[in-house]
Coordinates of N, CA and C and ligand atoms in Angstrom, one line a residue:
X251 N 21.5 150.8 126.8 CA 20.9 149.3 127.8 C 21.8 148.6 127.8
X252 N 21.7 147.9 129.3 CA 22.7 146.7 129.6 C 22.0 145.7 128.5
X253 N 22.9 144.7 128.2 CA 22.0 143.3 127.3 C 21.9 142.6 129.3
X254 N 20.9 141.6 129.6 CA 20.7 140.7 129.7 C 20.2 139.3 129.7
X255 N 20.8 139.0 128.3 CA 21.0 137.5 127.9 C 22.2 138.3 127.0
X256 N 23.4 137.3 126.5 CA 24.1 136.6 126.2 C 23.6 136.0 124.3
X257 N 24.0 136.2 123.3 CA 23.9 135.4 122.4 C 24.9 135.4 121.6
X258 N 25.6 134.0 122.0 CA 27.1 133.8 121.8 C 27.2 132.5 120.1
X259 N 27.8 133.0 119.3 CA 28.0 131.7 118.8 C 29.6 131.9 118.2
X260 N 29.7 130.6 117.4 CA 31.1 130.6 117.1 C 31.6 130.9 115.5
X261 N 30.5 131.1 114.6 CA 31.0 132.1 113.5 C 29.6 132.3 113.5
X262 N 29.6 133.3 112.2 CA 28.0 134.1 111.7 C 27.7 133.4 110.5
X263 N 28.5 131.8 110.3 CA 27.2 130.8 109.7 C 26.2 130.6 110.5
X264 N 26.6 130.4 111.7 CA 26.0 130.1 113.1 C 24.2 130.6 112.5
X265 N 24.8 132.3 112.3 CA 23.1 133.2 113.0 C 22.0 132.8 112.2
X266 N 21.9 132.1 110.6 CA 20.3 131.9 110.3 C 19.2 131.4 111.3
X267 N 20.5 130.7 112.2 CA 19.8 129.6 113.2 C 19.8 130.3 114.5
X268 N 21.0 131.5 115.3 CA 20.5 131.8 116.5 C 20.3 133.0 116.5
X269 N 19.6 133.5 115.3 CA 19.1 135.0 115.2 C 17.4 134.5 115.6
X270 N 17.0 133.4 115.4 CA 15.8 133.1 116.2 C 15.6 133.1 117.7
X271 N 16.6 132.9 118.1 CA 17.2 133.5 119.3 C 16.7 134.8 119.9
X272 N 17.8 135.5 118.4 CA 17.4 137.3 119.0 C 16.1 137.8 118.6
X273 N 15.4 137.1 117.6 CA 13.8 137.6 117.2 C 12.8 137.5 118.6
X274 N 13.0 136.4 119.4 CA 11.7 136.0 120.7 C 12.9 136.9 121.5
X275 N 13.9 137.3 122.1 CA 14.0 138.0 122.7 C 13.6 139.7 122.1
X276 N 14.1 140.3 121.6 CA 13.4 141.0 120.7 C 11.8 141.0 121.5
X277 N 11.3 140.5 121.2 CA 9.8 140.7 121.0 C 9.4 140.5 122.3
X278 N 10.5 140.1 123.0 CA 10.0 140.1 124.8 C 10.9 141.6 124.9
X279 N 10.9 142.0 124.3 CA 11.5 143.6 125.0 C 12.9 142.9 125.7
X280 N 13.3 142.6 126.4 CA 14.8 141.9 126.5 C 16.2 142.2 126.2
X281 N 16.8 143.1 127.0 CA 17.7 143.5 126.4 C 19.2 142.6 125.9
X282 N 19.2 142.2 125.1 CA 21.0 141.3 124.7 C 21.3 141.8 124.0
X283 N 23.2 141.4 123.8 CA 23.9 141.3 123.4 C 24.1 139.9 122.0
X284 N 24.4 139.8 121.2 CA 25.1 139.1 119.8 C 26.9 139.0 119.8
X285 N 27.3 138.4 120.1 CA 28.9 137.4 120.1 C 29.5 136.4 119.5
X286 N 30.3 136.9 118.6 CA 31.3 136.5 118.0 C 31.9 134.9 118.7
X287 N 32.6 134.2 119.1 CA 33.3 133.6 120.0 C 33.2 132.1 119.6
X288 N 34.9 132.3 119.5 CA 34.7 130.6 119.3 C 35.7 130.0 120.5
X289 N 35.3 128.5 120.9 CA 35.9 127.8 122.1 C 37.1 127.8 121.3
X290 N 37.5 127.8 120.3 CA 38.6 126.4 119.4 C 39.5 127.8 118.8
X291 N 39.1 128.7 118.4 CA 39.8 129.3 117.7 C 39.7 130.6 118.8
X292 N 39.0 131.1 119.0 CA 39.5 132.8 120.2 C 39.4 131.3 121.9
X293 N 39.9 131.2 122.2 CA 39.6 130.7 123.4 C 40.0 131.8 124.4
X294 N 40.7 132.9 124.5 CA 41.0 133.4 125.5 C 40.1 134.3 125.8
X295 N 39.3 134.5 124.1 CA 38.3 135.8 124.1 C 36.8 135.1 125.5
X296 N 36.8 133.7 124.9 CA 36.0 133.1 125.6 C 36.0 133.3 126.9
X297 N 37.2 132.4 127.5 CA 37.4 132.7 128.4 C 37.1 134.4 129.6
X298 N 37.5 135.0 128.5 CA 37.5 136.9 129.7 C 35.8 136.8 129.3
X299 N 35.1 136.8 128.4 CA 33.6 136.9 127.6 C 33.4 136.1 129.4
X300 N 33.7 134.7 129.6 CA 32.8 133.9 130.9 C 33.1 134.9 132.0
X301 N 34.0 135.1 132.0 CA 34.9 135.3 133.1 C 33.9 136.8 133.9
X302 N 33.5 137.5 132.6 CA 33.0 138.8 133.2 C 31.6 139.2 132.9
X303 N 31.0 137.7 132.4 CA 29.6 138.1 132.0 C 28.8 138.4 133.2
X304 N 28.5 138.0 134.2 CA 28.3 138.3 135.6 C 28.0 139.7 136.0
X305 N 29.6 140.4 136.1 CA 29.5 141.4 136.6 C 28.9 142.2 136.2
X306 N 29.2 142.1 134.5 CA 28.3 143.0 133.3 C 26.9 143.2 133.7
X307 N 25.9 142.2 134.1 CA 24.7 142.1 134.6 C 24.1 141.2 134.0
X308 N 25.2 140.4 132.7 CA 23.9 139.2 132.3 C 24.0 138.6 133.5
X309 N 22.2 138.0 132.6 CA 21.2 137.2 134.0 C 21.5 135.5 132.9
X310 N 22.2 135.7 131.9 CA 21.9 134.6 130.9 C 22.7 134.4 129.5
X311 N 22.9 133.0 129.1 CA 23.7 133.2 128.6 C 23.4 131.8 127.5
X312 N 22.9 132.2 126.3 CA 23.0 131.2 125.3 C 23.6 130.9 124.1
X313 N 24.0 130.2 124.3 CA 25.7 129.4 123.1 C 25.0 128.1 122.1
X314 N 25.2 128.8 121.1 CA 24.9 128.1 119.9 C 26.6 127.5 119.0
X315 N 26.1 126.5 119.2 CA 27.7 125.2 118.2 C 27.2 124.7 117.1
X316 N 28.4 124.5 116.9 CA 27.9 122.8 115.4 C 29.4 121.9 115.9
X317 N 29.0 121.1 115.2 CA 30.3 120.2 115.1 C 31.0 119.7 116.4
X318 N 31.9 120.3 116.4 CA 32.5 119.3 118.0 C 32.2 120.5 118.9
X319 N 31.6 121.1 120.2 CA 30.4 122.0 119.8 C 30.7 122.4 121.5
X320 N 32.3 122.5 121.9 CA 32.6 123.0 123.2 C 32.5 124.4 123.5
X321 N 31.8 125.0 122.5 CA 31.3 126.6 123.4 C 30.5 126.9 124.5
X322 N 29.6 126.6 124.2 CA 28.5 126.2 125.9 C 29.6 125.4 127.2
X323 N 29.8 124.1 127.0 CA 30.5 124.1 128.1 C 31.5 124.3 129.1
X324 N 32.3 124.9 127.8 CA 33.2 126.1 128.3 C 33.2 127.0 128.9
X325 N 31.8 127.6 128.5 CA 31.8 129.1 129.1 C 30.7 128.4 130.2
X326 N 30.1 127.1 130.5 CA 29.5 127.2 131.5 C 30.7 126.5 132.6
X327 N 31.7 126.4 132.2 CA 32.7 125.7 133.1 C 33.3 126.8 134.1
X328 N 33.3 128.0 133.3 CA 33.7 129.3 133.9 C 33.1 130.3 134.8
X329 N 31.5 130.2 134.1 CA 30.6 131.6 134.5 C 29.9 130.5 135.5
X330 N 29.1 131.7 136.3 CA 28.5 130.9 137.5 C 27.2 131.1 136.8
X331 N 26.7 131.7 135.4 CA 25.2 132.0 135.1 C 24.9 130.3 135.0
X332 N 23.3 130.4 134.1 CA 23.1 129.6 133.1 C 23.2 129.7 132.2
X333 N 23.8 128.5 131.4 CA 24.4 128.9 130.0 C 23.0 127.2 129.0
X334 N 22.8 127.9 128.4 CA 22.0 127.1 127.3 C 22.5 127.2 126.2
X335 N 22.2 125.5 126.1 CA 23.3 125.6 124.6 C 22.6 124.7 123.7
X336 N 22.9 125.8 122.5 CA 22.0 124.6 121.1 C 22.9 124.7 119.9
X337 N 22.8 122.8 120.2 CA 23.1 122.6 118.6 C 22.7 122.8 117.8
X338 N 23.8 122.9 116.7 CA 23.5 123.3 115.5 C 23.7 122.5 114.6
X339 N 23.1 121.9 113.2 CA 23.1 121.3 112.5 C 24.2 121.3 111.4
X340 N 25.3 121.6 111.6 CA 26.6 121.8 110.9 C 26.7 120.7 110.1
X341 N 27.4 120.2 110.6 CA 27.1 118.8 110.4 C 26.5 117.2 111.1
X342 N 26.9 115.8 110.4 CA 26.4 115.1 111.0 C 24.6 115.1 111.6
X343 N 23.6 116.0 110.9 CA 22.7 116.5 111.2 C 22.3 116.9 112.4
X344 N 23.7 117.7 112.9 CA 23.5 117.8 114.5 C 23.7 117.5 115.6
X345 N 23.8 116.2 115.4 CA 24.1 114.9 116.2 C 25.1 115.1 117.0
X346 N 26.1 115.3 116.3 CA 27.4 115.3 116.5 C 27.3 116.9 118.1
X347 N 26.9 118.2 117.6 CA 26.4 119.1 118.3 C 26.3 118.9 119.9
X348 N 25.1 117.9 119.5 CA 24.2 117.9 120.6 C 24.4 117.1 121.9
X349 N 25.2 115.6 121.2 CA 25.8 114.9 122.4 C 27.3 116.2 123.1
X350 N 27.6 116.7 122.0 CA 29.1 117.5 122.8 C 28.5 118.2 123.6
X351 N 26.9 119.1 123.4 CA 26.9 120.0 124.3 C 26.0 119.5 125.3
X352 N 25.5 118.0 125.2 CA 24.5 118.1 126.4 C 25.8 117.1 126.9
X353 N 26.6 116.7 127.2 CA 26.9 115.1 127.7 C 27.8 116.1 128.3
X354 N 27.7 117.7 129.5 CA 28.5 117.6 130.3 C 28.6 117.0 131.7
X355 N 30.1 116.8 132.4 CA 29.8 116.4 133.8 C 29.4 116.2 134.3
X356 N 29.1 116.1 135.7 CA 28.0 116.4 137.4 C 28.9 117.8 137.2
X357 N 28.0 118.4 137.5 CA 28.4 120.0 138.5 C 28.5 121.0 137.2
X358 N 28.6 121.0 135.9 CA 28.9 121.4 134.9 C 27.7 121.5 133.8
X359 N 26.5 122.2 134.9 CA 25.5 121.4 133.3 C 25.4 122.7 132.1
X360 N 24.9 122.5 131.5 CA 24.5 123.0 130.5 C 22.8 122.6 129.9
X361 N 22.1 123.9 130.1 CA 20.6 123.2 129.6 C 21.1 123.3 127.9
X362 N 20.4 122.3 127.6 CA 20.9 121.9 126.0 C 19.3 121.5 125.4
X363 N 18.7 122.8 124.5 CA 17.4 122.2 123.3 C 17.8 121.4 122.8
X364 N 16.4 121.7 121.5 CA 17.4 120.3 120.0 C 17.8 121.0 118.9
X365 N 18.3 120.4 118.5 CA 18.7 120.7 117.3 C 18.6 122.1 116.7
X366 N 19.1 122.9 116.4 CA 19.1 123.9 115.7 C 17.4 124.9 116.3
X367 N 17.2 124.3 118.4 CA 16.3 124.6 118.9 C 16.9 126.5 119.5
X368 N 16.7 127.5 118.8 CA 17.1 128.7 119.3 C 16.5 129.6 120.0
X369 N 15.1 129.1 119.8 CA 13.9 130.4 119.3 C 13.4 129.3 120.9
X370 N 14.1 128.1 121.7 CA 13.3 127.2 122.5 C 14.5 127.9 123.5
X371 N 15.8 128.1 122.9 CA 16.6 128.8 124.0 C 16.2 129.9 124.6
X372 N 16.0 131.0 124.0 CA 15.6 131.9 124.4 C 14.5 132.2 125.0
X373 N 13.3 131.8 124.7 CA 11.7 130.8 125.6 C 12.5 130.6 127.0
X374 N 13.8 129.6 127.3 CA 13.8 129.2 128.4 C 14.2 130.2 129.1
X375 N 15.3 131.0 128.1 CA 16.1 132.6 129.4 C 14.8 133.3 129.6
X376 N 13.6 133.8 128.9 CA 13.0 134.8 129.4 C 11.8 133.5 130.8
X377 N 12.3 132.5 130.4 CA 11.3 131.6 132.0 C 12.2 132.1 133.1
X378 N 13.3 132.2 132.7 CA 14.4 132.4 133.8 C 14.2 133.3 134.5
X379 N 14.6 134.7 133.5 CA 14.2 136.1 134.2 C 13.2 136.5 134.2
X380 N 11.7 135.6 134.0 CA 10.5 136.3 134.5 C 10.0 135.8 135.6
X381 N 11.2 134.7 136.4 CA 10.6 134.5 137.8 C 11.2 136.3 138.7
X382 N 12.1 136.7 138.3 CA 12.4 137.8 139.4 C 11.6 139.4 138.2
X383 N 10.7 138.8 137.1 CA 10.0 140.4 136.8 C 9.1 140.2 136.0
X384 N 8.0 141.0 136.8 CA 6.4 140.3 136.7 C 6.2 140.9 135.4
X385 N 6.8 142.1 135.2 CA 6.0 142.4 133.4 C 6.9 141.6 132.5
X386 N 8.1 140.8 132.7 CA 8.4 140.0 131.9 C 7.9 139.4 131.2
X387 N 7.0 138.3 132.9 CA 6.4 137.4 133.0 C 4.6 137.4 132.0
X388 N 4.0 138.4 132.8 CA 3.1 139.1 131.5 C 3.2 138.8 130.2
X389 N 4.3 139.6 129.9 CA 4.8 139.4 128.3 C 4.5 137.4 127.6
X390 N 5.5 137.3 128.4 CA 5.6 136.1 128.0 C 4.2 135.0 128.2
X391 N 3.2 135.7 129.2 CA 2.3 134.8 129.7 C 1.1 135.0 128.5
X392 N 1.0 136.4 127.5 CA 0.2 136.6 126.7 C 0.7 136.0 125.8
X393 N 2.4 135.7 125.4 CA 2.5 135.3 124.3 C 2.5 133.4 124.4
X394 N 2.4 133.3 125.1 CA 2.0 132.0 125.6 C 0.6 131.1 125.6
X395 N -0.4 132.1 125.8 CA -1.9 132.2 125.2 C -2.0 131.5 124.1
X396 N -1.5 132.7 123.3 CA -1.7 133.2 121.6 C -1.2 131.3 121.0
X397 N -0.3 131.1 122.1 CA 0.2 129.4 121.5 C -0.6 128.4 121.4
X398 N -1.7 128.4 122.5 CA -2.9 127.5 122.8 C -4.0 128.1 121.5
X399 N -3.9 129.5 121.1 CA -4.7 129.6 120.0 C -4.7 128.8 118.7
X400 N -3.6 128.8 118.3 CA -2.8 127.8 117.1 C -3.7 126.6 117.5
X401 N -3.7 125.8 118.7 CA -4.8 124.9 118.2 C -5.8 124.9 118.4
X402 N -6.7 126.0 118.7 CA -7.9 125.6 118.6 C -8.0 125.9 116.8
X403 N -6.7 126.5 116.5 CA -7.3 127.2 114.7 C -7.1 126.0 114.4
X404 N -6.2 124.8 114.9 CA -6.0 123.8 114.1 C -7.1 122.2 114.1
X405 N -7.8 122.8 115.5 CA -9.0 121.7 115.4 C -9.6 122.1 114.6
X406 N -10.0 123.2 114.7 CA -11.2 124.4 113.5 C -11.0 123.6 112.7
X407 N -9.5 123.5 111.7 CA -9.2 123.7 110.5 C -9.7 121.5 110.0
X408 N -9.5 121.2 110.8 CA -9.2 120.0 110.8 C -10.4 119.3 110.7
X409 N -12.0 120.3 111.6 CA -13.4 119.4 111.9 C -13.9 119.7 110.7
X410 N -13.0 120.7 109.1 CA -13.8 120.5 107.9 C -13.7 119.8 107.1
X411 N -12.3 118.7 107.6 CA -12.2 117.6 106.8 C -12.7 116.5 107.2
X412 N -13.5 116.1 106.1 CA -14.5 114.9 105.9 C -13.8 113.9 105.7
X413 N -14.7 112.6 106.0 CA -14.2 110.9 105.3 C -15.5 110.6 105.5
X414 N -16.0 109.5 105.0 CA -17.0 108.5 105.3 C -17.2 108.1 106.9
X415 N -15.3 107.6 107.1 CA -16.0 106.8 108.8 C -14.9 107.6 109.8
X416 N -14.4 109.2 109.6 CA -14.3 110.2 110.2 C -15.3 110.3 111.0
X417 N -15.0 110.0 112.1 CA -16.4 110.8 113.3 C -16.6 112.4 113.9
X418 N -15.7 113.0 113.7 CA -15.8 114.4 114.8 C -15.4 115.2 113.4
Ligands
LIG220 C1 31.4 125.9 114.7 O1 32.7 125.8 113.7 C2 30.8 126.9 114.7 O2 29.5 127.4 115.7 C3 30.7 126.8 113.2 O3 29.2 126.1 113.3 C4 31.1 126.2 112.4 C5 32.0 126.1 111.8 O4 32.7 127.9 111.2 P1 33.1 128.3 110.2 O5 33.7 126.9 109.0 O6 31.6 128.1 109.3 O7 33.1 129.6 110.5 O8 32.5 125.8 115.8

């Protein structure tokens, strides 16, 4: 199988969060790869990965990083592919990484999720891929319809709660 999405992280210490992206891609039957690459510790390997990703058939890159989170931005500076950055809450509750990843200069965007938002990174990657893949779009639509059912159940649960002055 050729990977369509690359999930990149700076360290296996990022795996507990980044695994959520893998879980979602797997559930959507999207072939993906997982690689450890660090903008600061292995800069040459990051550049090589980013230069070759598109020609290897990758269509979107998810990159998670904490602290001085340069990884998504460095990849975006090299590849023509869409890069989705996941700020990780390694330090300062992830606010350092959030700003590092989101505040890219004009022309080199990184689509940035919320802190530790690896699942949403995968959801966004699926939505990008689904534009040109009707079978994937159908799987995504079915999953999304299920999300709505959670709210229907939540309303049923809330209706069980009684107060003297609660009207519904
Ligand atoms: C970041 O440095 C990595 O993404 C990770 O969040 C952090 C620390 O890595 P380890 O020291 O745990 O390997 O670039």
